[in-house]
Short mmCIF file of C-alpha atoms and ligand atoms in Angstrom, two decimals:
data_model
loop_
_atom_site.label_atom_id
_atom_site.label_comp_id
_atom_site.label_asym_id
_atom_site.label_seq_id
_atom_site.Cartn_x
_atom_site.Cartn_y
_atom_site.Cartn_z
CA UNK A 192 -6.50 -2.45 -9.44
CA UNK A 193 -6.20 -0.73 -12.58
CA UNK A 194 -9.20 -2.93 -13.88
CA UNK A 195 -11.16 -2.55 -10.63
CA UNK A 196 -11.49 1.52 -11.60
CA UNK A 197 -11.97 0.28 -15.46
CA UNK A 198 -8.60 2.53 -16.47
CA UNK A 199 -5.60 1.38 -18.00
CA UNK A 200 -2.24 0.95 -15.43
CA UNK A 201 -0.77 4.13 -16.37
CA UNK A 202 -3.81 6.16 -15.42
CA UNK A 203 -4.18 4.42 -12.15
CA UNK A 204 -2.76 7.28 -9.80
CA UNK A 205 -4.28 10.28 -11.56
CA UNK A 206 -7.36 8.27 -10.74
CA UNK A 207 -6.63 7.48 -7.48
CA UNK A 208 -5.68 11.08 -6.49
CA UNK A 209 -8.66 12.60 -7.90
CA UNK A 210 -10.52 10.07 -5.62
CA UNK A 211 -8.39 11.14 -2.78
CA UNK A 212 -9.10 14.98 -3.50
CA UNK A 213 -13.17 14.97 -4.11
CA UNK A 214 -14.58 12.16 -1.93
CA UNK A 215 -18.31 11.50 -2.17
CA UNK A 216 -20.60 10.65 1.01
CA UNK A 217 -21.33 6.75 1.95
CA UNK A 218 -25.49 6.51 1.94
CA UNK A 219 -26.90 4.61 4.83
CA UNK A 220 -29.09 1.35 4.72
CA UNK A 221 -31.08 -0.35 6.79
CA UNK A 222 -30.26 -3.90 6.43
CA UNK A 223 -27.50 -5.75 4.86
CA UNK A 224 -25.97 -8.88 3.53
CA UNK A 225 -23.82 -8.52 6.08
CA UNK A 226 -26.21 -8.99 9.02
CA UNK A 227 -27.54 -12.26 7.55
CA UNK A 228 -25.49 -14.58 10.47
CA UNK A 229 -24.69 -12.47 13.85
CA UNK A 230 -22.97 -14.42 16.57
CA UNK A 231 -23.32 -12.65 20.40
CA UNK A 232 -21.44 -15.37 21.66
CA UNK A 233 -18.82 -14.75 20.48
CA UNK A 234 -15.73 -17.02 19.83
CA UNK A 235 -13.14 -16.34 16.86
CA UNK A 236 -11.59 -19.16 16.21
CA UNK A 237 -14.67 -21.27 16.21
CA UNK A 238 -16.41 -18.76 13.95
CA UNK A 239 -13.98 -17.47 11.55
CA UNK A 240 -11.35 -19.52 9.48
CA UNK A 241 -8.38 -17.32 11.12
CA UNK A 242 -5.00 -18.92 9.27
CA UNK A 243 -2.00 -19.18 10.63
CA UNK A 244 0.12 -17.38 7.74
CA UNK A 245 4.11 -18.41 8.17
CA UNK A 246 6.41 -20.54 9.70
CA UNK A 247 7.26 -18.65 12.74
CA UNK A 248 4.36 -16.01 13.21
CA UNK A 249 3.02 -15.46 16.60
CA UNK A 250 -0.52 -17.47 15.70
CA UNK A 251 -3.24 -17.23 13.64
CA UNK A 252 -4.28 -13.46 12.42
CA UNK A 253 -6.65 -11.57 11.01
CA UNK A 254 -4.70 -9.25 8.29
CA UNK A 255 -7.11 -8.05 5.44
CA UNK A 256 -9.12 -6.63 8.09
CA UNK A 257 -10.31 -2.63 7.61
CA UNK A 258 -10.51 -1.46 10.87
CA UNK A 259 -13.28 1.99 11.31
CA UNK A 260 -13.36 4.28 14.22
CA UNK A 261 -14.43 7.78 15.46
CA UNK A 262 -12.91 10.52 16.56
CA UNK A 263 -14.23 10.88 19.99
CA UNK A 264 -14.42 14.48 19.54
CA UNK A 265 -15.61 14.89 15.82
CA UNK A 266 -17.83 11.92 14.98
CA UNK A 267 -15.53 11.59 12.20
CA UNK A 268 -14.47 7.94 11.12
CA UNK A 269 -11.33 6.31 9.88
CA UNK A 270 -10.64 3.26 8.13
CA UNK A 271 -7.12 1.77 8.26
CA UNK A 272 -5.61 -1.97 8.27
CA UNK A 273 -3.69 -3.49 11.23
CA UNK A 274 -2.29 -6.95 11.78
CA UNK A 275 -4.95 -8.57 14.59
CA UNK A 276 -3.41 -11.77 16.32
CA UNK A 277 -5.95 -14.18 18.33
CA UNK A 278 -5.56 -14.13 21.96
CA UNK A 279 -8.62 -15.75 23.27
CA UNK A 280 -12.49 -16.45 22.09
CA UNK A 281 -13.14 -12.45 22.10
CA UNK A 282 -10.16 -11.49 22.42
CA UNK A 283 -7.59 -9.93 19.49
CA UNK A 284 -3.83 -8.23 19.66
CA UNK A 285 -3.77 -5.30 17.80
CA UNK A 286 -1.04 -3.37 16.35
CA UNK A 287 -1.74 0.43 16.31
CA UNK A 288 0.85 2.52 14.43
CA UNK A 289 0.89 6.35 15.23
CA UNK A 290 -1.80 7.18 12.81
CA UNK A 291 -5.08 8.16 12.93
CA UNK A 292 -6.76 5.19 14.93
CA UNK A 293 -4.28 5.28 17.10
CA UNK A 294 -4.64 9.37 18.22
CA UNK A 295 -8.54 8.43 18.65
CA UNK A 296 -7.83 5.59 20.60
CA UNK A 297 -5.29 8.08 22.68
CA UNK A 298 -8.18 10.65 23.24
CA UNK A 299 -10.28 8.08 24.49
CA UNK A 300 -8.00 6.31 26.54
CA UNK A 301 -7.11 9.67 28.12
CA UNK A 302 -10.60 9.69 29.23
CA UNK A 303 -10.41 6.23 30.83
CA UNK A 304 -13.02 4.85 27.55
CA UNK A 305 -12.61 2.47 25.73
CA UNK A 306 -12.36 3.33 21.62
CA UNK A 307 -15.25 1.52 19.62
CA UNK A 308 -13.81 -0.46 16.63
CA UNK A 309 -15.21 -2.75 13.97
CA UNK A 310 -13.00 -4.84 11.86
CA UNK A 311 -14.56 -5.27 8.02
CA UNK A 312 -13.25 -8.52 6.11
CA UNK A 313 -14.32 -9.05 2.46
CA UNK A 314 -14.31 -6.19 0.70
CA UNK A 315 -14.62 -5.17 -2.99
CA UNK A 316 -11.10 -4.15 -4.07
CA UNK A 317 -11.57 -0.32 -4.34
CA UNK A 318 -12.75 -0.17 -0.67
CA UNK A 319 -9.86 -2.22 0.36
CA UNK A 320 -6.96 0.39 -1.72
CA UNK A 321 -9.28 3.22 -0.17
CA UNK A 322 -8.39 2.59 3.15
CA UNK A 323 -4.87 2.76 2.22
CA UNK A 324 -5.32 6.41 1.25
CA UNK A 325 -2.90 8.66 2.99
CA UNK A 326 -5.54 11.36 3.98
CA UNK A 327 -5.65 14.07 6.43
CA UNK A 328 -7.02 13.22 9.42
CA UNK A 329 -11.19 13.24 9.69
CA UNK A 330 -11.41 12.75 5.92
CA UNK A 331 -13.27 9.12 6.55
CA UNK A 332 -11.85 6.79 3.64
CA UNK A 333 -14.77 4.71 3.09
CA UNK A 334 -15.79 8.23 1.44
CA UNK A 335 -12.95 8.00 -0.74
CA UNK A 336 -14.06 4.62 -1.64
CA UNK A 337 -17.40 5.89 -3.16
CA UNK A 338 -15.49 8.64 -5.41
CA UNK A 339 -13.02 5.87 -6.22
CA UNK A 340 -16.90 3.61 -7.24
CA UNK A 341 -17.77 6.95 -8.85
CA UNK A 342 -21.09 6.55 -6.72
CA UNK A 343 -22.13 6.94 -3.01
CA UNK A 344 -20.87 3.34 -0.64
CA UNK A 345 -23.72 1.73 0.89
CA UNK A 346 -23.08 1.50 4.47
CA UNK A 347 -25.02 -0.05 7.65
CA UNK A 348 -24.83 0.89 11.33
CA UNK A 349 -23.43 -1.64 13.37
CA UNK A 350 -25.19 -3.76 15.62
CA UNK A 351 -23.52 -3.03 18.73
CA UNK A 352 -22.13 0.61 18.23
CA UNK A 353 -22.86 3.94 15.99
CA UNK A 354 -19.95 2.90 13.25
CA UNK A 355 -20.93 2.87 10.18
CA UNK A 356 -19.49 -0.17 8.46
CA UNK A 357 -19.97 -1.46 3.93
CA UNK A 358 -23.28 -3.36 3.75
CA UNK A 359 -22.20 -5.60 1.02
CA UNK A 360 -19.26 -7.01 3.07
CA UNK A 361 -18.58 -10.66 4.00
CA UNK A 362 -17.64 -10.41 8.03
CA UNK A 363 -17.68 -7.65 9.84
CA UNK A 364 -16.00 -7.89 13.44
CA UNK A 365 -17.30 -5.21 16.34
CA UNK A 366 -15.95 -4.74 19.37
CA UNK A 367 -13.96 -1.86 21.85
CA UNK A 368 -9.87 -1.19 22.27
CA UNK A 369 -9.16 -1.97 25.78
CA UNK A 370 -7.92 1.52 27.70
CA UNK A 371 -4.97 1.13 29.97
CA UNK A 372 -4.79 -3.10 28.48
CA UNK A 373 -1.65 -4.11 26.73
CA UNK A 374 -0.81 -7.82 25.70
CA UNK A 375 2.38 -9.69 23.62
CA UNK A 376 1.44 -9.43 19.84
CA UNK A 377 3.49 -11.03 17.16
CA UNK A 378 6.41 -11.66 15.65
CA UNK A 379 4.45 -11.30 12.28
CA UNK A 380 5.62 -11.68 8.58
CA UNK A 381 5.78 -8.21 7.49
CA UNK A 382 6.06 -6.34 4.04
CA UNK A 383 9.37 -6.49 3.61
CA UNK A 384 9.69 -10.43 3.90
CA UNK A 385 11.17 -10.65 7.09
CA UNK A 386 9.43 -10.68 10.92
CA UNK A 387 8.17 -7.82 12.77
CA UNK A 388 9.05 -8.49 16.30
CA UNK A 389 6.99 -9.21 19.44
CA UNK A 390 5.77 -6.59 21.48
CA UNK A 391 3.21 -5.08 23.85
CA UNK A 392 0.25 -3.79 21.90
CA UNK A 393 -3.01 -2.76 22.45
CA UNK A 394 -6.72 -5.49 22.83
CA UNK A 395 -9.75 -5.56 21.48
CA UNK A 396 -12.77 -7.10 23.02
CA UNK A 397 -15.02 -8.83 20.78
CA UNK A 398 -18.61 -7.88 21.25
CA UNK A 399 -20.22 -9.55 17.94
CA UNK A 400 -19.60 -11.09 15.14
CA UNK A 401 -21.93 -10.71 11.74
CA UNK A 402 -21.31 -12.20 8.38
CA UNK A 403 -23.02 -13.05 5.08
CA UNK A 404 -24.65 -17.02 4.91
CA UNK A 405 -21.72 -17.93 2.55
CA UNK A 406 -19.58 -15.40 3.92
CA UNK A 407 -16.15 -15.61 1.72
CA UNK A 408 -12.95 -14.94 4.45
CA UNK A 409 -10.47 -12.56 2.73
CA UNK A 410 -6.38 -13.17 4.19
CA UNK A 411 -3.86 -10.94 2.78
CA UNK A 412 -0.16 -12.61 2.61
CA UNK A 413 2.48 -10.58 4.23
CA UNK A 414 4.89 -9.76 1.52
CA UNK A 415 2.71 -10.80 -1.42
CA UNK A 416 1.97 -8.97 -4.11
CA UNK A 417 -1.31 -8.05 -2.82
CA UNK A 418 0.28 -6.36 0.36
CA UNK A 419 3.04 -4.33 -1.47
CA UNK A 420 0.53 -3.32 -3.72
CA UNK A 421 -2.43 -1.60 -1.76
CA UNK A 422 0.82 0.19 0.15
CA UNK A 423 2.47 0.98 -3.29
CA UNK A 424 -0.70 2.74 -4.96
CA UNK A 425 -1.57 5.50 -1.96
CA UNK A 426 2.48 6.01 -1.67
CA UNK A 427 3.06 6.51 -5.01
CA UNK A 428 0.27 8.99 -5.88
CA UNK A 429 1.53 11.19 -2.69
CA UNK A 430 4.98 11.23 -3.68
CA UNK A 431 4.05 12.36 -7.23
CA UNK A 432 2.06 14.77 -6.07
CA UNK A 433 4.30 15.94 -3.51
CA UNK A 434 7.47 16.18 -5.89
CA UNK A 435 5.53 18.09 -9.25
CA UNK A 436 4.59 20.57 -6.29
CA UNK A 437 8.45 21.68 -6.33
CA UNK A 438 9.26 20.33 -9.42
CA UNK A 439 6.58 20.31 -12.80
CA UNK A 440 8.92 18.17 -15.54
CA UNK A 441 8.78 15.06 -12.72
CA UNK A 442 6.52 12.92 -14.84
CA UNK A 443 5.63 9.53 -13.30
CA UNK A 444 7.31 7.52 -10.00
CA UNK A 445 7.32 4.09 -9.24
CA UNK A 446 7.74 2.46 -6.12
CA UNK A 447 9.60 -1.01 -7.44
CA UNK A 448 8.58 -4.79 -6.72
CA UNK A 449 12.09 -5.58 -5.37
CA UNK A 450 12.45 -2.90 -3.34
CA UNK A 451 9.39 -4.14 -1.61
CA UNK A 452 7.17 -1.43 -2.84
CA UNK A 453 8.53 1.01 -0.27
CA UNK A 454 11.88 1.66 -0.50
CA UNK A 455 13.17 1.90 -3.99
CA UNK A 456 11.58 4.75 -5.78
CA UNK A 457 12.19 5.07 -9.80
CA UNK A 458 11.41 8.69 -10.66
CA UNK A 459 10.96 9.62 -14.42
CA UNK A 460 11.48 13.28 -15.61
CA UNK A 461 11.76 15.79 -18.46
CA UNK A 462 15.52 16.88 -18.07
CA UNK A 463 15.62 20.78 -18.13
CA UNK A 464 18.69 21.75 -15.93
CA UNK A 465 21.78 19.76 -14.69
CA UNK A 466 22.01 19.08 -11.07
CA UNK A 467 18.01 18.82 -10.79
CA UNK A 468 17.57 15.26 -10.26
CA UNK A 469 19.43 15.69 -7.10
CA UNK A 470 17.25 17.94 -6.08
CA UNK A 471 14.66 15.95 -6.64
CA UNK A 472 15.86 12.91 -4.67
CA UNK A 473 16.27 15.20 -1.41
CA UNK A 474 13.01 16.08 -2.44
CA UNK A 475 11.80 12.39 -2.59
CA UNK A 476 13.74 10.88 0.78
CA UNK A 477 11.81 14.31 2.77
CA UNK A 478 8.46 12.76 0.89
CA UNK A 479 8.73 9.60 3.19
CA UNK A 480 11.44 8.33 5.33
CA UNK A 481 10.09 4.93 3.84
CA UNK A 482 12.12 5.58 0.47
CA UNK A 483 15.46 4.96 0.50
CA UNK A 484 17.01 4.35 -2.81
CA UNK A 485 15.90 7.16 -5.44
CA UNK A 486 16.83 6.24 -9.64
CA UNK A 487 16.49 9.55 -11.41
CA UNK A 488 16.16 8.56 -15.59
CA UNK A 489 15.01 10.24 -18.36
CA UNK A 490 10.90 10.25 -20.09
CA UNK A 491 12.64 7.26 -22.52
CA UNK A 492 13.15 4.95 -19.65
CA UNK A 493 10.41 2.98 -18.73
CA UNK A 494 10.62 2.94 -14.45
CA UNK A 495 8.20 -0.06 -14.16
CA UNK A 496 10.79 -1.83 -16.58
CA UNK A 497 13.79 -3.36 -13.59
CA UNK A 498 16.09 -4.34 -16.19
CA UNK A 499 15.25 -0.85 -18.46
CA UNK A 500 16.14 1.17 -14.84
CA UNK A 501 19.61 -0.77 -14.45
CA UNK A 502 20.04 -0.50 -17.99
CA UNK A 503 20.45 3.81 -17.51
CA UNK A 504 22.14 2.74 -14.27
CA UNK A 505 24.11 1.16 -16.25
CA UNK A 506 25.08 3.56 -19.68
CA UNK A 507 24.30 7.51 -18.06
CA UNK A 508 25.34 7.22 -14.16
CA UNK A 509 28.76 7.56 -12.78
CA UNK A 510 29.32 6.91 -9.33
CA UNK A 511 31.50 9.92 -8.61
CA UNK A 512 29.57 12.32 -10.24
CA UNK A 513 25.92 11.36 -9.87
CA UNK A 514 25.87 9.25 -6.56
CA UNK A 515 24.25 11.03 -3.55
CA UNK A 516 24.35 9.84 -0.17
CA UNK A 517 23.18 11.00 3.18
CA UNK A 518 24.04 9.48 5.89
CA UNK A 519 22.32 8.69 9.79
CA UNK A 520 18.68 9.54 8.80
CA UNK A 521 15.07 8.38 9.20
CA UNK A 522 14.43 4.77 7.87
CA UNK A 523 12.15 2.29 8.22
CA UNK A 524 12.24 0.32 11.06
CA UNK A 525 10.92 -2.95 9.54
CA UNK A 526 14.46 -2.78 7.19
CA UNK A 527 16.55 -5.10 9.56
CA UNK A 528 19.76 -3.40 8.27
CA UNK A 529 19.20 0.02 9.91
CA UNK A 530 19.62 0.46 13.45
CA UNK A 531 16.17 0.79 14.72
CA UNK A 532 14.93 2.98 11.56
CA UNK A 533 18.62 5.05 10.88
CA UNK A 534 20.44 4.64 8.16
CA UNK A 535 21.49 5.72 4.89
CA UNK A 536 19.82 7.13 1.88
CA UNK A 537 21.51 6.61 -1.94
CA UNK A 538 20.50 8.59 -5.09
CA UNK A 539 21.25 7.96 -8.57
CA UNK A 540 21.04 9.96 -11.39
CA UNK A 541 20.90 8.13 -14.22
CA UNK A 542 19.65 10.65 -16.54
CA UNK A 543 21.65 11.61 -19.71
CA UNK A 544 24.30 15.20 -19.72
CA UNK A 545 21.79 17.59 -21.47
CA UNK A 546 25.06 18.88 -23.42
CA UNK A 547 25.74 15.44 -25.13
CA UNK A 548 26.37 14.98 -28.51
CA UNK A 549 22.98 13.95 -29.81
CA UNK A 550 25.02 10.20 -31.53
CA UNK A 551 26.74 9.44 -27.81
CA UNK A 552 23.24 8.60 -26.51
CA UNK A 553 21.52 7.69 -29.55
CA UNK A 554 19.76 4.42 -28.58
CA UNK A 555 19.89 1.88 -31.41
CA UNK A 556 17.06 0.80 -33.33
CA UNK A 557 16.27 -1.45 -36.21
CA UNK A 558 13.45 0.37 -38.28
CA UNK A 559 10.64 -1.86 -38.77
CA UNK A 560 11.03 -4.22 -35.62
CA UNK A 561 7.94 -2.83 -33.77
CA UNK A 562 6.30 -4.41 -37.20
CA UNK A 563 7.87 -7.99 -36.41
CA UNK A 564 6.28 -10.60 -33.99
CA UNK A 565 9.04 -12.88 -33.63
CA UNK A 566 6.89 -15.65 -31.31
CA UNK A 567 4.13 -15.64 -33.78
CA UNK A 568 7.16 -17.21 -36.46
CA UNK A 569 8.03 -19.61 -34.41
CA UNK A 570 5.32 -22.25 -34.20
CA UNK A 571 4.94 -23.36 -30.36
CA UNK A 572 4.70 -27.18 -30.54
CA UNK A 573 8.18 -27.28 -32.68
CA UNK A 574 10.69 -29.28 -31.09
CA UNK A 575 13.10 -28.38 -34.12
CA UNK A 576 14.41 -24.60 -34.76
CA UNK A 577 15.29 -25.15 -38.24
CA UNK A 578 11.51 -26.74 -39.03
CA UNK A 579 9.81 -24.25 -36.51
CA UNK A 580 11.72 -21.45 -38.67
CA UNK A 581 10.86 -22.62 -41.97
CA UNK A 582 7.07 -22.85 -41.48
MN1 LIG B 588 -7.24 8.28 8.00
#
């Protein structure tokens, strides 16, 4: 990601928040790469290469899929990503989380309409972490996408409705949500590694299908890297945002791979006051219920380091001192040891007493080893330490 905005992986949420905050207008063209192959008879399975994903998942899916709509009311669109299961030729199961497609598809279901909805697969990788963007409604993310390309997104009307979907996509997928039509989607493989269970959820009808001549299909992996990743990114540059708001010496947060880039946060600060970093957890769980394990350190622990994070668990946290726990609130519902989304929340402060001696947390150093590149000594195809040593 960090290469895709040509920044180095520190600067990568500065970035991506300034993208979020000044968004720059998609420009419209006429025809597109996209619109090479268009298939009106439509049927998915025949014309996509829609994978099956793991061992016990409901069937085959369509996962790296952006989805746009409109608001019915404004004209404004979103973009979002939602698991799409096969149910027939034209036919897909679609999981709508209370977000922003899902209040459009509310107002136009209230209105006995169908919500018009076209699923983009193939995507450069700055469109795809756009649409992960956790933006106020009416803010359309393929707009973010263009601040986050530093230049206007070419888009293209679509052939069988007024969205406005990237020209330089591989398959783009347009059809209507079903009013008043719910169908048995899933279980799915979800971020955390485990299923997400089988449910009623809302249809879409397929109207068309268009797609490039060599049209490349994109899948995303539930669990991978890939997944965690695009939700880490949009997560982690709201929570920092949303904790220097309160509190200005929080310096950098990371959302870590084992806690499946959602529910372990690693917060970094500039000490000022004792007691703060428990302020700052409460702060952090009221961010998103998502997080549930905050690690408060201090600016000389790395918090994308695992083993540097248990290492001040380790040496500056004491469980009845620094351990904060609140019990019976909002969770995730995809962790399968809550009960339905409630649970617990845990903080640890693992930063250092600012009234320490300055020798009791003096880390140790050996002057000169930053100089010293110990795997350059050691010649590789050495099957002997003594002769690898003495080269
Ligand atoms: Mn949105």
């Amino acid at each position: 990601m960090a290469d895709a905005m040509g920044v180095e992986t520190g600067e990568v949420l500065a970035c991506f928040r300034d993208a979020a905050l000044q968004p720059i207008p998609w420009r419209e063209t006429a025809s597109a790469p996209v619109h090479e192959v268009v298939h009106r008879d439509v049927d998915l399975a025949r014309q996509l290469p829609l994978p099956t994903h793991n061992e016990h998942d409901g069937g085959p899916y369509v996962t790296a899929g952006l989805m746009i709509t409109r608001n019915p009311r404004t004209g404004a669109q979103n973009v979002s990503i939602h698991r799409c299961q096969l149910h027939g030729p034209n036919r897909l199961g679609v999981l709508l989380l209370p977000r922003h497609a899902h209040m459009f598809f509310e107002m136009a279901e209230q209105g006995g309409r169908p919500l018009e909805a076209a699923i983009v697969i193939g995507v450069d990788p700055l469109t795809l972490l756009a649409s992960q963007a956790i933006a106020p409604i009416d803010v359309d993310e393929l707009e973010i996408a263009g601040a986050l390309h530093r230049r206007p997104l070419s888009v293209v009307k679509c052939l069988t409705s007024d969205l406005r979907v990237p020209a330089d996509a591989e398959v783009v997928i347009e059809g209507r949500l079903l009013p008043g039509v719910r169908e048995l989607e899933g279980p799915f493989g979800e971020f955390p590694q485990y299923y997400g269970e089988r449910g009623e959820r809302h249809v879409m009808e397929v109207d068309a299908i268009a797609h490039r001549k060599d049209a490349i299909f994109h899948t995303i992996v539930g669990g991978g890297l890939e997944h965690l990743l695009l939700g880490a990114i949009p997560r982690e540059a709201t929570l920092l945002a949303h904790l220097q708001r309160s509190f200005p010496n929080v310096r950098d947060v990371h959302l870590s791979r084992g806690g499946a880039c959602r529910y372990h946060l690693h917060v970094q600060i500039r000490k000022r006051q004792e007691g703060e970093a428990k302020n700052i957890m409460l702060g952090a769980f009221a961010g998103h219920y998502d997080v549930k394990h905050v690690i408060v350190v201090d600016e000389d622990v790395d918090i994308h380091d695992a083993a540097a994070v248990e290492w001040a668990v380790a040496t500056r946290f004491q469980a009845d001192r620094d351990l904060v726990v609140v019990s019976e609130s909002q969770g995730s519902k995809l962790d399968p040891s809550t009960r339905n989304g409630v649970g617990a929340k845990m903080g640890l402060d693992a930063t250092k007493p600012l009234s320490a001696d300055e020798m009791t947390f003096k880390r140790i150093r050996v002057p000169g080893e930053e100089k010293v590149d110990a795997a350059a000594l050691v010649a590789r195809s050495a099957t002997n330490w003594r002769e690898a040593l003495k080269r």
